[in-house]
Coordinates of C-alpha atoms and ligand atoms in Angstrom, one line a residue:
X1 CA -27.6 -7.8 30.1
X2 CA -26.9 -8.4 26.1
X3 CA -30.3 -7.6 25.1
X4 CA -29.9 -4.8 22.4
X5 CA -33.0 -2.2 22.7
X6 CA -34.4 -0.7 19.4
X7 CA -32.0 0.6 16.8
X8 CA -34.5 2.7 15.6
X9 CA -35.1 4.5 18.9
X10 CA -31.4 4.7 19.6
X11 CA -30.6 6.6 16.2
X12 CA -33.2 9.4 17.3
X13 CA -31.3 12.7 18.2
X14 CA -32.9 14.2 21.5
X15 CA -34.5 17.7 20.4
X16 CA -31.5 20.1 20.9
X17 CA -34.1 23.4 21.4
X18 CA -35.6 21.7 24.7
X19 CA -32.4 21.0 26.1
X20 CA -31.3 24.7 25.7
X21 CA -34.4 26.2 26.7
X22 CA -34.0 23.6 29.8
X23 CA -30.7 25.1 30.9
X24 CA -32.0 28.7 30.4
X25 CA -35.0 27.8 33.2
X26 CA -32.4 26.2 35.2
X27 CA -30.7 29.1 35.7
X28 CA -33.5 31.2 35.9
X29 CA -34.3 29.0 38.8
X30 CA -31.0 29.7 40.5
X31 CA -31.7 33.3 40.3
X32 CA -29.3 34.5 37.4
X33 CA -30.7 37.0 35.2
X34 CA -31.2 35.0 31.8
X35 CA -32.6 36.1 28.8
X36 CA -34.1 33.2 26.9
X37 CA -34.5 33.4 23.2
X38 CA -35.2 29.7 22.9
X39 CA -39.1 30.0 23.2
X40 CA -41.0 27.6 21.0
X41 CA -44.3 28.8 22.1
X42 CA -46.6 32.3 22.4
X43 CA -45.8 34.0 25.6
X44 CA -49.6 34.5 26.2
X45 CA -52.1 32.9 28.0
X46 CA -54.7 30.8 26.3
X47 CA -57.4 33.0 25.8
X48 CA -60.2 32.9 28.8
X49 CA -63.0 31.9 26.8
X50 CA -61.3 28.8 25.7
X51 CA -60.0 28.1 29.3
X52 CA -63.9 28.3 29.9
X53 CA -65.0 25.9 27.5
X54 CA -62.7 23.4 29.1
X55 CA -63.9 24.0 32.7
X56 CA -67.4 23.5 31.7
X57 CA -66.3 20.1 29.6
X58 CA -65.1 19.0 33.2
X59 CA -68.2 20.1 34.7
X60 CA -70.4 18.7 32.3
X61 CA -68.4 15.1 32.4
X62 CA -67.1 15.2 29.1
X63 CA -64.1 13.2 30.5
X64 CA -64.7 9.9 28.2
X65 CA -63.4 8.2 25.1
X66 CA -64.0 10.2 22.0
X67 CA -64.1 9.0 18.4
X68 CA -60.4 7.9 17.7
X69 CA -60.3 10.9 14.8
X70 CA -61.6 13.5 17.0
X71 CA -65.1 14.6 17.9
X72 CA -67.6 15.6 15.2
X73 CA -68.0 18.9 16.6
X74 CA -64.5 19.7 16.5
X75 CA -63.7 18.3 13.1
X76 CA -67.0 20.5 11.9
X77 CA -65.1 23.1 13.4
X78 CA -61.8 22.6 11.3
X79 CA -63.8 21.6 8.4
X80 CA -65.4 25.0 8.5
X81 CA -62.0 26.6 8.9
X82 CA -60.4 25.1 6.3
X83 CA -62.9 25.9 3.8
X84 CA -63.0 29.9 5.0
X85 CA -59.5 30.5 5.7
X86 CA -57.7 28.1 3.7
X87 CA -60.2 27.8 0.6
X88 CA -59.8 24.1 1.1
X89 CA -63.0 21.5 0.9
X90 CA -62.4 18.7 4.0
X91 CA -65.3 16.6 4.6
X92 CA -65.0 15.8 8.3
X93 CA -63.9 12.2 7.6
X94 CA -60.9 13.3 5.9
X95 CA -59.9 15.1 9.0
X96 CA -58.1 13.5 12.1
X97 CA -57.3 15.3 15.0
X98 CA -54.2 14.1 17.1
X99 CA -52.3 14.9 20.4
X100 CA -50.5 18.0 18.9
X101 CA -48.9 18.9 15.5
X102 CA -46.2 16.5 16.3
X103 CA -48.4 13.5 16.8
X104 CA -50.2 14.4 13.5
X105 CA -47.2 14.6 11.5
X106 CA -46.2 11.6 12.9
X107 CA -49.3 9.4 12.0
X108 CA -49.0 11.1 8.6
X109 CA -45.4 9.7 8.1
X110 CA -46.9 6.3 9.4
X111 CA -49.8 6.3 7.0
X112 CA -47.6 7.0 3.7
X113 CA -44.2 5.4 4.2
X114 CA -42.7 1.8 3.4
X115 CA -39.2 0.9 4.6
X116 CA -36.9 3.0 2.3
X117 CA -39.0 5.8 1.1
X118 CA -37.6 8.8 0.8
X119 CA -38.7 12.4 2.2
X120 CA -37.6 15.6 0.5
X121 CA -36.8 17.8 3.4
X122 CA -35.6 21.3 2.2
X123 CA -32.8 22.6 4.2
X124 CA -33.0 24.4 6.8
X125 CA -35.8 22.4 8.3
X126 CA -37.6 21.9 11.8
X127 CA -35.6 20.0 13.3
X128 CA -38.6 16.8 14.3
X129 CA -39.0 16.1 10.7
X130 CA -35.8 13.8 10.0
X131 CA -36.3 12.1 13.0
X132 CA -40.2 11.4 12.3
X133 CA -39.5 10.4 9.1
X134 CA -36.7 8.1 10.7
X135 CA -39.1 6.5 13.1
X136 CA -41.5 5.3 10.3
X137 CA -38.8 3.7 8.5
X138 CA -38.3 6.6 5.9
X139 CA -35.2 7.9 4.9
X140 CA -35.0 11.9 4.9
X141 CA -33.1 13.4 1.8
X142 CA -31.9 17.2 2.4
X143 CA -31.9 19.8 0.1
X144 CA -29.8 22.6 0.8
X145 CA -31.7 26.0 0.4
X146 CA -29.4 29.5 0.5
X147 CA -30.1 32.8 1.9
X148 CA -30.1 34.0 -1.5
X149 CA -33.2 31.6 -2.3
X150 CA -34.9 33.0 0.8
X151 CA -34.1 29.2 2.1
X152 CA -36.8 28.2 0.3
X153 CA -36.9 25.3 -2.4
X154 CA -37.4 25.9 -5.8
X155 CA -39.4 23.5 -8.3
X156 CA -36.3 23.0 -10.4
X157 CA -34.0 22.0 -7.2
X158 CA -37.4 19.6 -5.9
X159 CA -37.4 17.9 -9.7
X160 CA -33.5 17.2 -9.6
X161 CA -34.1 15.8 -6.0
X162 CA -36.7 13.3 -6.8
X163 CA -35.9 9.6 -7.4
X164 CA -37.8 6.5 -8.1
X165 CA -37.9 6.3 -4.1
X166 CA -39.6 9.4 -3.1
X167 CA -42.6 9.6 -1.6
X168 CA -43.2 13.1 -0.1
X169 CA -41.8 16.4 0.2
X170 CA -42.1 18.0 3.2
X171 CA -43.2 21.9 3.1
X172 CA -43.4 24.2 5.8
X173 CA -44.6 27.5 5.6
X174 CA -44.5 29.7 7.6
X175 CA -41.3 28.4 8.1
X176 CA -39.5 27.1 11.3
X177 CA -36.9 28.2 11.7
X178 CA -36.3 31.0 8.8
X179 CA -39.9 32.9 9.1
X180 CA -40.1 32.6 4.9
X181 CA -43.2 32.4 3.4
X182 CA -43.8 30.4 0.1
X183 CA -45.6 32.7 -2.5
X184 CA -48.3 31.4 -4.6
X185 CA -46.0 31.7 -7.6
X186 CA -43.3 29.3 -5.7
X187 CA -46.2 26.7 -4.7
X188 CA -48.0 26.7 -8.2
X189 CA -44.0 25.8 -9.4
X190 CA -43.8 23.6 -6.8
X191 CA -47.4 22.1 -7.2
X192 CA -46.5 21.4 -11.2
X193 CA -43.8 19.0 -10.0
X194 CA -45.1 17.1 -7.5
X195 CA -47.9 16.3 -10.0
X196 CA -46.2 15.3 -12.8
X197 CA -43.6 13.2 -10.4
X198 CA -46.5 12.1 -8.6
X199 CA -45.3 12.4 -4.9
X200 CA -47.3 13.5 -1.8
X201 CA -46.5 16.8 0.0
X202 CA -46.8 17.0 3.8
X203 CA -47.8 20.7 4.3
X204 CA -47.1 21.6 7.7
X205 CA -49.1 25.3 8.1
X206 CA -48.6 25.2 11.7
X207 CA -48.1 29.0 11.7
X208 CA -50.7 29.8 9.2
X209 CA -52.2 32.6 11.8
X210 CA -48.8 34.4 12.3
X211 CA -48.2 36.5 9.1
X212 CA -47.0 39.8 8.8
X213 CA -47.3 42.7 6.4
X214 CA -49.0 41.9 3.3
X215 CA -47.8 38.6 2.8
X216 CA -50.6 36.1 1.6
X217 CA -51.2 33.1 3.0
X218 CA -51.7 30.1 0.4
X219 CA -52.3 26.3 1.1
X220 CA -50.8 24.2 -2.0
X221 CA -53.5 21.8 -1.6
X222 CA -56.2 24.9 -2.6
X223 CA -54.1 25.6 -6.0
X224 CA -56.0 22.7 -7.6
X225 CA -57.5 19.1 -7.8
X226 CA -54.6 17.4 -8.8
X227 CA -52.4 18.8 -6.2
X228 CA -55.4 18.5 -3.5
X229 CA -55.3 14.7 -4.2
X230 CA -51.6 14.6 -3.3
X231 CA -51.3 16.6 -0.3
X232 CA -51.8 16.1 3.5
X233 CA -52.3 19.3 5.2
X234 CA -51.4 19.5 8.9
X235 CA -52.0 22.5 11.6
X236 CA -53.1 22.6 15.0
X237 CA -54.1 25.2 17.5
X238 CA -50.6 24.9 19.7
X239 CA -49.1 28.5 18.1
X240 CA -52.0 30.4 16.7
X241 CA -54.2 30.1 19.8
X242 CA -51.2 30.0 22.3
X243 CA -52.3 26.4 23.4
X244 CA -49.1 24.3 23.5
X245 CA -49.7 22.2 26.6
X246 CA -53.0 21.6 25.4
X247 CA -51.7 19.1 22.6
X248 CA -54.2 19.3 19.4
X249 CA -53.3 19.3 16.0
X250 CA -55.2 18.0 13.1
X251 CA -54.9 17.1 9.6
X252 CA -57.1 17.4 6.4
X253 CA -55.9 14.5 3.8
X254 CA -57.4 12.4 0.9
X255 CA -60.0 10.0 2.5
X256 CA -57.7 7.2 2.0
X257 CA -54.8 8.2 4.3
X258 CA -57.1 9.8 6.7
X259 CA -58.6 6.6 7.4
X260 CA -55.3 4.8 7.8
X261 CA -54.4 7.7 10.4
X262 CA -57.7 6.9 12.1
X263 CA -56.9 3.5 12.3
X264 CA -53.2 4.0 13.4
X265 CA -54.1 6.7 15.8
X266 CA -57.1 4.3 17.7
X267 CA -54.3 1.6 18.4
X268 CA -51.6 4.1 19.4
X269 CA -53.6 6.3 21.4
X270 CA -57.6 6.0 21.1
X271 CA -58.1 9.6 20.8
X272 CA -56.9 13.2 21.6
X273 CA -58.1 14.7 25.0
X274 CA -61.7 15.0 25.6
X275 CA -61.3 18.5 27.2
X276 CA -58.9 19.9 25.0
X277 CA -60.8 19.0 22.3
X278 CA -63.8 21.1 23.2
X279 CA -61.1 23.8 23.9
X280 CA -60.4 23.7 20.8
X281 CA -63.3 23.6 19.1
X282 CA -64.0 26.8 21.2
X283 CA -60.6 28.3 19.6
X284 CA -61.8 28.0 15.9
X285 CA -65.3 28.9 16.7
X286 CA -65.0 31.3 19.3
X287 CA -64.0 34.9 18.8
X288 CA -60.9 35.4 17.0
X289 CA -60.1 39.0 18.5
X290 CA -57.5 37.9 21.1
X291 CA -55.6 36.3 18.1
X292 CA -55.1 39.4 16.6
X293 CA -53.8 40.8 19.4
X294 CA -51.0 38.4 19.8
X295 CA -50.5 38.7 16.0
X296 CA -50.0 42.4 16.2
X297 CA -47.4 42.2 19.1
X298 CA -45.9 39.8 17.5
X299 CA -45.3 41.9 14.5
X300 CA -44.1 45.0 16.7
X301 CA -41.5 42.8 18.1
X302 CA -40.6 41.3 14.7
X303 CA -40.1 45.1 13.2
X304 CA -37.9 45.7 16.2
X305 CA -35.6 42.9 16.0
X306 CA -35.2 42.8 12.5
X307 CA -33.7 46.6 12.7
X308 CA -31.6 45.9 15.6
X309 CA -29.7 43.0 14.1
X310 CA -29.4 44.4 10.7
X311 CA -27.6 47.5 12.4
X312 CA -25.0 44.9 14.1
X313 CA -21.9 44.3 12.7
X314 CA -20.4 40.6 11.5
X315 CA -24.3 39.2 11.3
X316 CA -27.0 39.3 8.6
X317 CA -30.6 38.0 8.7
X318 CA -33.5 38.4 6.2
X319 CA -36.8 40.1 7.4
X320 CA -39.0 37.5 8.6
X321 CA -42.9 37.3 7.2
X322 CA -44.3 34.7 9.5
X323 CA -44.2 32.6 12.7
X324 CA -42.1 33.8 15.4
X325 CA -38.5 33.7 14.5
X326 CA -35.5 35.8 13.4
X327 CA -33.0 33.5 11.7
X328 CA -29.4 35.1 11.6
X329 CA -26.3 34.0 10.2
X330 CA -23.4 34.5 12.3
X331 CA -20.6 32.6 9.9
X332 CA -18.7 35.9 9.4
X333 CA -18.1 35.5 13.4
X334 CA -16.4 32.3 12.9
X335 CA -13.1 33.9 12.3
X336 CA -12.9 36.2 14.9
X337 CA -11.6 36.0 18.1
X338 CA -13.2 36.1 21.6
X339 CA -10.9 36.7 24.6
X340 CA -7.8 35.4 22.6
X341 CA -9.7 32.4 21.0
X342 CA -11.2 31.7 17.8
X343 CA -14.8 31.2 17.6
X344 CA -15.0 28.5 15.2
X345 CA -18.4 27.5 14.8
X346 CA -22.1 28.2 15.8
X347 CA -22.2 25.9 19.2
X348 CA -19.1 27.9 20.2
X349 CA -21.3 31.1 19.4
X350 CA -24.1 29.7 21.8
X351 CA -22.0 28.7 24.2
X352 CA -20.5 32.2 24.8
X353 CA -23.4 33.4 24.6
X354 CA -25.1 31.9 27.6
X355 CA -22.0 31.2 29.8
X356 CA -20.8 35.1 29.4
X357 CA -23.3 37.1 28.1
X358 CA -26.6 35.2 30.2
X359 CA -28.5 35.0 26.7
X360 CA -29.8 31.7 25.6
X361 CA -30.3 31.1 21.7
X362 CA -30.9 27.9 19.3
X363 CA -27.8 27.2 17.1
X364 CA -29.4 25.9 14.2
X365 CA -26.8 22.7 13.4
X366 CA -29.5 20.2 14.1
X367 CA -32.0 22.5 11.8
X368 CA -29.8 22.0 8.7
X369 CA -28.1 25.5 8.9
X370 CA -24.7 25.1 10.8
X371 CA -24.1 28.9 10.2
X372 CA -27.2 30.1 12.2
X373 CA -28.8 31.1 15.0
X374 CA -32.6 31.2 15.8
X375 CA -33.8 34.1 18.0
X376 CA -37.4 33.6 18.8
X377 CA -39.6 36.8 19.4
X378 CA -42.6 35.0 21.6
X379 CA -40.6 36.6 24.7
X380 CA -41.5 40.2 26.1
X381 CA -40.3 43.1 24.6
X382 CA -38.2 44.1 27.8
X383 CA -36.4 40.9 27.6
X384 CA -35.8 41.0 23.5
X385 CA -34.3 44.5 24.2
X386 CA -31.9 43.1 26.6
X387 CA -31.2 40.1 25.1
X388 CA -30.2 42.3 21.8
X389 CA -28.3 44.5 23.6
X390 CA -26.1 41.5 25.3
X391 CA -25.9 40.2 21.6
X392 CA -24.4 43.7 20.8
X393 CA -22.0 43.6 23.6
X394 CA -20.6 40.1 22.3
X395 CA -20.2 41.2 18.9
X396 CA -18.2 44.2 20.0
X397 CA -15.9 42.2 21.7
X398 CA -14.6 40.2 18.7
X399 CA -11.3 41.2 17.0
Ligands
PLP401 C1 -43.2 23.6 12.3 C2 -43.7 23.0 13.3 N1 -44.8 22.2 13.2 C3 -45.3 21.5 13.7 C4 -45.0 21.9 15.5 C5 -45.5 21.1 16.3 O1 -46.6 21.8 16.8 P1 -47.0 21.0 18.5 O2 -46.9 21.9 19.7 O3 -48.6 21.2 18.1 O4 -46.7 19.8 18.6 C6 -44.2 22.8 15.6 C7 -43.8 23.2 17.0 O5 -42.5 23.6 17.5 C8 -43.1 23.5 14.7 O6 -42.6 24.5 15.1

């Protein structure tokens, strides 16, 4: 047939993280003892009180359409959480609940972008942002941020990257893949540029509950009225409450943007799953102790992993402050040889690790970081120990 399918759809890169995780799963199913460092989701069950609320919702017949932007109860719970946790005032009319954070983010770009609008994405970045922007007719503009800068965009670099076509900056803190968190001071400086140059900020705060040590978590929109008017704050229950499969993400936005998002969503998806909305309401309103237990477990693993990696030859990492990833620079291995052949690049490192050492890692070329690998610590301590031993063995074999 000569009918051409959508150019936009054909330009989308399939998610490489899902591909590697799938390969590791397949090997496991074949009985191979694989350690999978690819996980992008907590390895804990959804807390029981949340599951119970969902079961009750089914029994009570809460199985019909809800308002497109989400139930009043859930939006009230989110509004309270924004106030208490983020120091942000979002009325329920400014809140839109969607089918997971990815859907929230796509809705945001659909609501704010016109064809050709540029969106600044600090690099390294979570690999879905550029694809989402392209799907919404925008143009991703990458600003490279180095290890010396803790992989964060400075106000100066942002200012230099803004053009007449810039519509928004994507800010992700805590960050996937780097684990970095923006300080209040850094956010104040960025906010000054955003307001002066009159662009929007899409602030992805999906990992806001997973913060370690003394780090303070600050929502950029809370800094002052001017930045609040230009910020769309995105979060969700996936990572914080171990609810990745329930698919609930949400946004607090200026009223005009929230209205547009609600109307887009009413045609594209009607509403997020009614039962999952009840579960998310319980997650936000119910006891928070389980969340703290998960956070502390992640913290133990983070400390262990960072220490082990710091002791390894040829690789370097910065101490992660949030989320559940360690971001490791492997570039010093590229000139080395393994079994008589030059390593060359990051995809080869990942290939050798999975093929010869049964260890699945995420090479970060699609995250804008062709020198790095991302290891997730959302896996058991036992697997972490075993996987790091294997990476250590690989490094020992390099010449
Ligand atoms: C930075 C970041 N934002 C958003 C999301 C989307 O989360 P969800 O599973 O709710 O779609 C993810 C998931 O991997 C993420 O890493």
